[in-house]
Tab-separated table of C-alpha atoms in Angstrom:
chain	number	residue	atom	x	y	z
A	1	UNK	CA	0.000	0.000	0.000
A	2	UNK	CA	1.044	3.479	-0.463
A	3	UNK	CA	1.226	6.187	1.547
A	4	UNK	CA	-1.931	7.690	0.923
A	5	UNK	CA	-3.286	4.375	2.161
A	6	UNK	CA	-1.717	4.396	5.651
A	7	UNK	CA	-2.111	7.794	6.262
A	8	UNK	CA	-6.113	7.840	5.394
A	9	UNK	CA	-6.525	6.831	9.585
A	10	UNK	CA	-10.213	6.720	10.825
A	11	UNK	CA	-9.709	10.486	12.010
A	12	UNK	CA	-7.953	11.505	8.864
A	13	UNK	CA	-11.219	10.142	7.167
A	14	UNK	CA	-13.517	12.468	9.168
A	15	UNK	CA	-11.703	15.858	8.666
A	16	UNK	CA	-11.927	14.642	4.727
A	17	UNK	CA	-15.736	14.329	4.453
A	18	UNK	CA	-16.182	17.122	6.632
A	19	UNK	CA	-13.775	19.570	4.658
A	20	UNK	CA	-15.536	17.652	1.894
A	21	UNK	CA	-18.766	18.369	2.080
A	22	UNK	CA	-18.184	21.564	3.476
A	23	UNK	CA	-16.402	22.402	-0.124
A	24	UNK	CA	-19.487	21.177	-2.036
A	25	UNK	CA	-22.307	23.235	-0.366
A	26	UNK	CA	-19.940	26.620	-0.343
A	27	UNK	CA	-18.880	26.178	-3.794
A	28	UNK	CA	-21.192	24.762	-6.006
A	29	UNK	CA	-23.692	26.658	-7.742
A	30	UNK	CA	-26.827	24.226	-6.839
A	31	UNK	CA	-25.449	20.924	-5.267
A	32	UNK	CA	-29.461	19.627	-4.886
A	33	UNK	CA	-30.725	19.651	-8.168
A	34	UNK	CA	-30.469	16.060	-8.432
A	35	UNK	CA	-29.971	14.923	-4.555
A	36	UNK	CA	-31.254	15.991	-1.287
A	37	UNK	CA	-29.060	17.553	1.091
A	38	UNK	CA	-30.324	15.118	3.324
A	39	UNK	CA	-29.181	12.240	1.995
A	40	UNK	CA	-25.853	13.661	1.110
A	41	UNK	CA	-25.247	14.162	4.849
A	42	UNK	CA	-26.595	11.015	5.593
A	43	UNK	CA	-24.391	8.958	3.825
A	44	UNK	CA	-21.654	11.120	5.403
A	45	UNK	CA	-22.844	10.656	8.725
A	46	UNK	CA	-23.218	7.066	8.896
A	47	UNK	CA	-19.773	6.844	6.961
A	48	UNK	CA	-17.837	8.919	9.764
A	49	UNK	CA	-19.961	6.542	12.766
A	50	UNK	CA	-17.943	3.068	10.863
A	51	UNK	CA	-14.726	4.725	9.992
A	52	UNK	CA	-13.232	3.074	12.912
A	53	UNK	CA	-14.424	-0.413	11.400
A	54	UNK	CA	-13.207	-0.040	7.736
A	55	UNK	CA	-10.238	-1.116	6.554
A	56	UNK	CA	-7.995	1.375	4.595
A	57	UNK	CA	-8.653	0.400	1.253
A	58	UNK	CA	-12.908	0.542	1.520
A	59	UNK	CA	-12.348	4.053	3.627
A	60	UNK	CA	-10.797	5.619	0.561
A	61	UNK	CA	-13.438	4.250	-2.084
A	62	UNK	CA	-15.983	5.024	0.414
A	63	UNK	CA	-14.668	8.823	-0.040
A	64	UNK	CA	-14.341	8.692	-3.241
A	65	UNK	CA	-17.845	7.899	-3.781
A	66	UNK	CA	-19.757	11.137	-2.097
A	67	UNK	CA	-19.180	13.279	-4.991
A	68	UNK	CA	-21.145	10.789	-7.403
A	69	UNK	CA	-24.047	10.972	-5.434
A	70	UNK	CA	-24.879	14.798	-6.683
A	71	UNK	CA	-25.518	13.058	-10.106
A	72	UNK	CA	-23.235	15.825	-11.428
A	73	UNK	CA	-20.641	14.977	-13.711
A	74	UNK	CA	-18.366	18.191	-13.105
A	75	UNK	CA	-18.258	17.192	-9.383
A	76	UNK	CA	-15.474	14.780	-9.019
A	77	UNK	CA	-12.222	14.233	-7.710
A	78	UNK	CA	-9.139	15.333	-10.003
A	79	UNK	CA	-7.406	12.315	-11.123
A	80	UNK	CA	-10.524	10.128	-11.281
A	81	UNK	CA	-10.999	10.551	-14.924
A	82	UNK	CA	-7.720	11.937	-15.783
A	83	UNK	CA	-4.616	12.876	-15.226
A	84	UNK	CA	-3.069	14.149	-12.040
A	85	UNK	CA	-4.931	13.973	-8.419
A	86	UNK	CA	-5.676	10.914	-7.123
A	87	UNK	CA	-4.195	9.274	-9.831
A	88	UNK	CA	-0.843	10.460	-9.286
A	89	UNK	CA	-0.860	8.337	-5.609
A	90	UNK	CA	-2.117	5.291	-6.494
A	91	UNK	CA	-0.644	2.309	-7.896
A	92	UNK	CA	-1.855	1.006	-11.649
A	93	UNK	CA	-2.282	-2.222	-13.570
A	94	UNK	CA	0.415	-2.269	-16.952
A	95	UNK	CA	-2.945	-2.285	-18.709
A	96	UNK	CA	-5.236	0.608	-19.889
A	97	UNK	CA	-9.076	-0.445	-20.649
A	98	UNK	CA	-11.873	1.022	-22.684
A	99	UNK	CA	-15.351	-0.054	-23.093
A	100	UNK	CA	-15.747	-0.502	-26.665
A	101	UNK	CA	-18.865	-1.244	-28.522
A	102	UNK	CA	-17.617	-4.863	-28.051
A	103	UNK	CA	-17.149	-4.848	-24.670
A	104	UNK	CA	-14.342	-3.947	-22.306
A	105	UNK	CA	-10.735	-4.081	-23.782
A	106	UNK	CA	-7.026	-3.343	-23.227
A	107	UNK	CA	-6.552	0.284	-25.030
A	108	UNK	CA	-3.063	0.360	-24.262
A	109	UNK	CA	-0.521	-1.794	-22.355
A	110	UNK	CA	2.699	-1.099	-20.475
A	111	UNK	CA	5.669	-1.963	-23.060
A	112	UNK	CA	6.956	-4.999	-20.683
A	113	UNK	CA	3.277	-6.547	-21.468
A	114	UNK	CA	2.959	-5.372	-25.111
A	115	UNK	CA	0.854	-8.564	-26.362
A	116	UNK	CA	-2.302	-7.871	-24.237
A	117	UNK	CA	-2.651	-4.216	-26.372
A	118	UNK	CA	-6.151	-5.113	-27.909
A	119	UNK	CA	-7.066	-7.952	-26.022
A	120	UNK	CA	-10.720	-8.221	-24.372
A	121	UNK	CA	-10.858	-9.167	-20.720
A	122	UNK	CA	-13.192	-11.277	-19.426
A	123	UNK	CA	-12.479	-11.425	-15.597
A	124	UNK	CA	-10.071	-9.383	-14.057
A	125	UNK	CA	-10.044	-10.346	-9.962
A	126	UNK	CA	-12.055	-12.840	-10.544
A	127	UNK	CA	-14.938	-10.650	-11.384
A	128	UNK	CA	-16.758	-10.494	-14.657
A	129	UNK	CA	-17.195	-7.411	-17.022
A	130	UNK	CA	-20.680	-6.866	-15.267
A	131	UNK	CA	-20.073	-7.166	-11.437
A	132	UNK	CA	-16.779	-4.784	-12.399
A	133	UNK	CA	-19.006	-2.424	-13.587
A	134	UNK	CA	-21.761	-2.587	-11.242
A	135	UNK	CA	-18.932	-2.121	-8.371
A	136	UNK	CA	-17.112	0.613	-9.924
A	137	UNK	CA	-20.109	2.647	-10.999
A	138	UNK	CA	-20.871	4.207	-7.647
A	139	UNK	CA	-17.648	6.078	-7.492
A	140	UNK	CA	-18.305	7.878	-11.170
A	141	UNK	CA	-19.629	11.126	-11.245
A	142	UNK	CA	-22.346	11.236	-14.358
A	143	UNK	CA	-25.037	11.954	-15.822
A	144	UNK	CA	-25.871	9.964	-18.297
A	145	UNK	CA	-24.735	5.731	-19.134
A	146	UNK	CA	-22.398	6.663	-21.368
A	147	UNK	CA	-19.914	8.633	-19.005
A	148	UNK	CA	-20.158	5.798	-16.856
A	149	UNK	CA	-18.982	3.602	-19.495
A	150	UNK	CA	-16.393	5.800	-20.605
A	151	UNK	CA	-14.897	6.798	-17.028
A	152	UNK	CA	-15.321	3.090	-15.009
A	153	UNK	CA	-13.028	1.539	-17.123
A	154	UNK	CA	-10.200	3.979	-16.031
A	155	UNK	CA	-10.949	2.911	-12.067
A	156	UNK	CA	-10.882	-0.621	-12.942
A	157	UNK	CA	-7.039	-1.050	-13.137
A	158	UNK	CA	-6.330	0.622	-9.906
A	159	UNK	CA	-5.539	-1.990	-7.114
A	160	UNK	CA	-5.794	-0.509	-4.001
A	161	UNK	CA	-9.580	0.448	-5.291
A	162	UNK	CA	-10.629	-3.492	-6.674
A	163	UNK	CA	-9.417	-3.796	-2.896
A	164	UNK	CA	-11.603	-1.476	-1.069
A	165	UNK	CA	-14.634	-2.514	-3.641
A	166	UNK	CA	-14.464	-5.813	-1.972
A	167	UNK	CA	-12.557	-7.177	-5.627
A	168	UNK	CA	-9.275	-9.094	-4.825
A	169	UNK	CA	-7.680	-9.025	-1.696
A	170	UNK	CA	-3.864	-8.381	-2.885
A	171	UNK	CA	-3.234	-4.416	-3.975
A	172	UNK	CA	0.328	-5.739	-4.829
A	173	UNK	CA	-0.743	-8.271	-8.317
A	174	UNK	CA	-4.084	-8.679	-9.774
A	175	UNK	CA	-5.342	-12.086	-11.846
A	176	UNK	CA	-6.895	-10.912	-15.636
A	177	UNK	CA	-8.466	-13.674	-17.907
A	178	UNK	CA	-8.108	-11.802	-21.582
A	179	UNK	CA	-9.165	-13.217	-24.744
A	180	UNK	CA	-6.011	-12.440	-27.296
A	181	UNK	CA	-7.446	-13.188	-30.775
A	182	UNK	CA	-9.651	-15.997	-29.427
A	183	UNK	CA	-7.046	-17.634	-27.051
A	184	UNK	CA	-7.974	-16.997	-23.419
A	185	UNK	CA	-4.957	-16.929	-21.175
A	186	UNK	CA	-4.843	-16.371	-17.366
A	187	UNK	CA	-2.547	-14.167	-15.829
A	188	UNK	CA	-1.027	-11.899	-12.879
A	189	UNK	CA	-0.596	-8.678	-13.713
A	190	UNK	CA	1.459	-6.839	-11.113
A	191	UNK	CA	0.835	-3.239	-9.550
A	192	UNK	CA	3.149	-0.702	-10.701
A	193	UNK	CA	3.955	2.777	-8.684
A	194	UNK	CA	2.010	5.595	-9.991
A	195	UNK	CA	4.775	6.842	-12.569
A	196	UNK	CA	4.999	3.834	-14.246
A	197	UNK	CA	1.379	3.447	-14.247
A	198	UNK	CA	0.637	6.005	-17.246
A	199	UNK	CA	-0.676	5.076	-19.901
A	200	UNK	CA	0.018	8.329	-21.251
A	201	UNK	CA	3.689	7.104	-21.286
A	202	UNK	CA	3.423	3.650	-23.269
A	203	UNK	CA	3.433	3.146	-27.109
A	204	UNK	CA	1.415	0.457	-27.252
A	205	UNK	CA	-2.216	1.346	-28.145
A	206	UNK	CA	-5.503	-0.862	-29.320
A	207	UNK	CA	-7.368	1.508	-32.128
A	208	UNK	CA	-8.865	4.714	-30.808
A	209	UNK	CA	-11.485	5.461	-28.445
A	210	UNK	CA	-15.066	5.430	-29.301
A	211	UNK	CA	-18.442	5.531	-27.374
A	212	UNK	CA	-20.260	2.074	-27.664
């Protein structure tokens, strides 16, 4: 685990939703269009009451998740959908996916695993495309299905958040079934530190991006 990790302590997790949702009534222009302030502080409430209880891992995804439920895809955390933020502390599969029209796909790979670029995975902690995407879903800010589609796939290679979505138990390697031009192969793919992480960084690329 990374630092962020250890230092996200029950307390630490408090002062964060607090300054949190402190920052989303001051500053946005109309938080509760699309969710009561009610339930907002609800779910903050009852998260601060079981911080003691949660491991690391779920107390980060947990905090991740409270700007998704405004419904508002403009609230988010920076690094959740691209670079910098959040991104630039957490460790990152030597694969890049995208949800293509025919289904979810390696976009890009780390040079050192250049032969999964285009391949479609079929399980990747053990979890199929579907229960990845119902699991990751709740920490993406949208509005619509598409931006879910397009912004999931971009959480789903992050370790330390399969983790704390109750995916995998072991941030340091993660088991990926991938179908490489109709040969399925099982393998561990290994966490890398965040610099080595970026896709933005390796050559190897699938076809480019388009909305399914």
């Amino acid at each position: 685990m990374l630092e962020v990790m250890e230092e996200l302590s029950p307390q630490a997790l408090r002062e964060d939703i607090d300054f949190l949702l402190s920052a989303i009534i001051c500053r946005h222009p109309n938080p509760f269009y699309c969710t009561s302030e009610q339930a907002l502080r609800r779910y903050c409430q009852l998260l601060s009451a079981r911080a003691e209880d949660l491991p690391p891992a779920e107390r980060l995804v947990k905090l991740l998740a409270i700007p998704s439920l405004l419904n508002d895809g403009h609230t988010r955390f920076r690094g959740v959908d691209g670079p910098g933020g959040i991104r630039k502390l957490l460790t990152g599969l030597p694969i890049d996916l995208y949800w293509y029209h025919d289904g979810l796909h390696v976009r890009a790979a780390h040079p050192g695993w250049a032969e999964l670029a285009g391949a479609g995975v079929l399980r990747l902690a053990g979890a199929g495309n579907a229960a990845l995407l119902d699991s990751v879903l709740p920490l993406v800010s949208r509005e619509n299905t598409w931006r879910g589609l397009e912004v999931a796939p971009q959480l789903m290679n992050r370790p330390e958040l399969l983790c704390g979505l109750g995916i995998g138990a072991d941030p340091s390697s993660v088991s990926c079934e991938v179908d490489a031009g109709g040969a399925v192969r099982q393998i561990s793919l290994p966490a890398l530190p965040p610099a080595d992480a970026d896709p933005g960084n390796w050559a190897c690329r699938r076809r480019p991006a388009r909305p399914s």
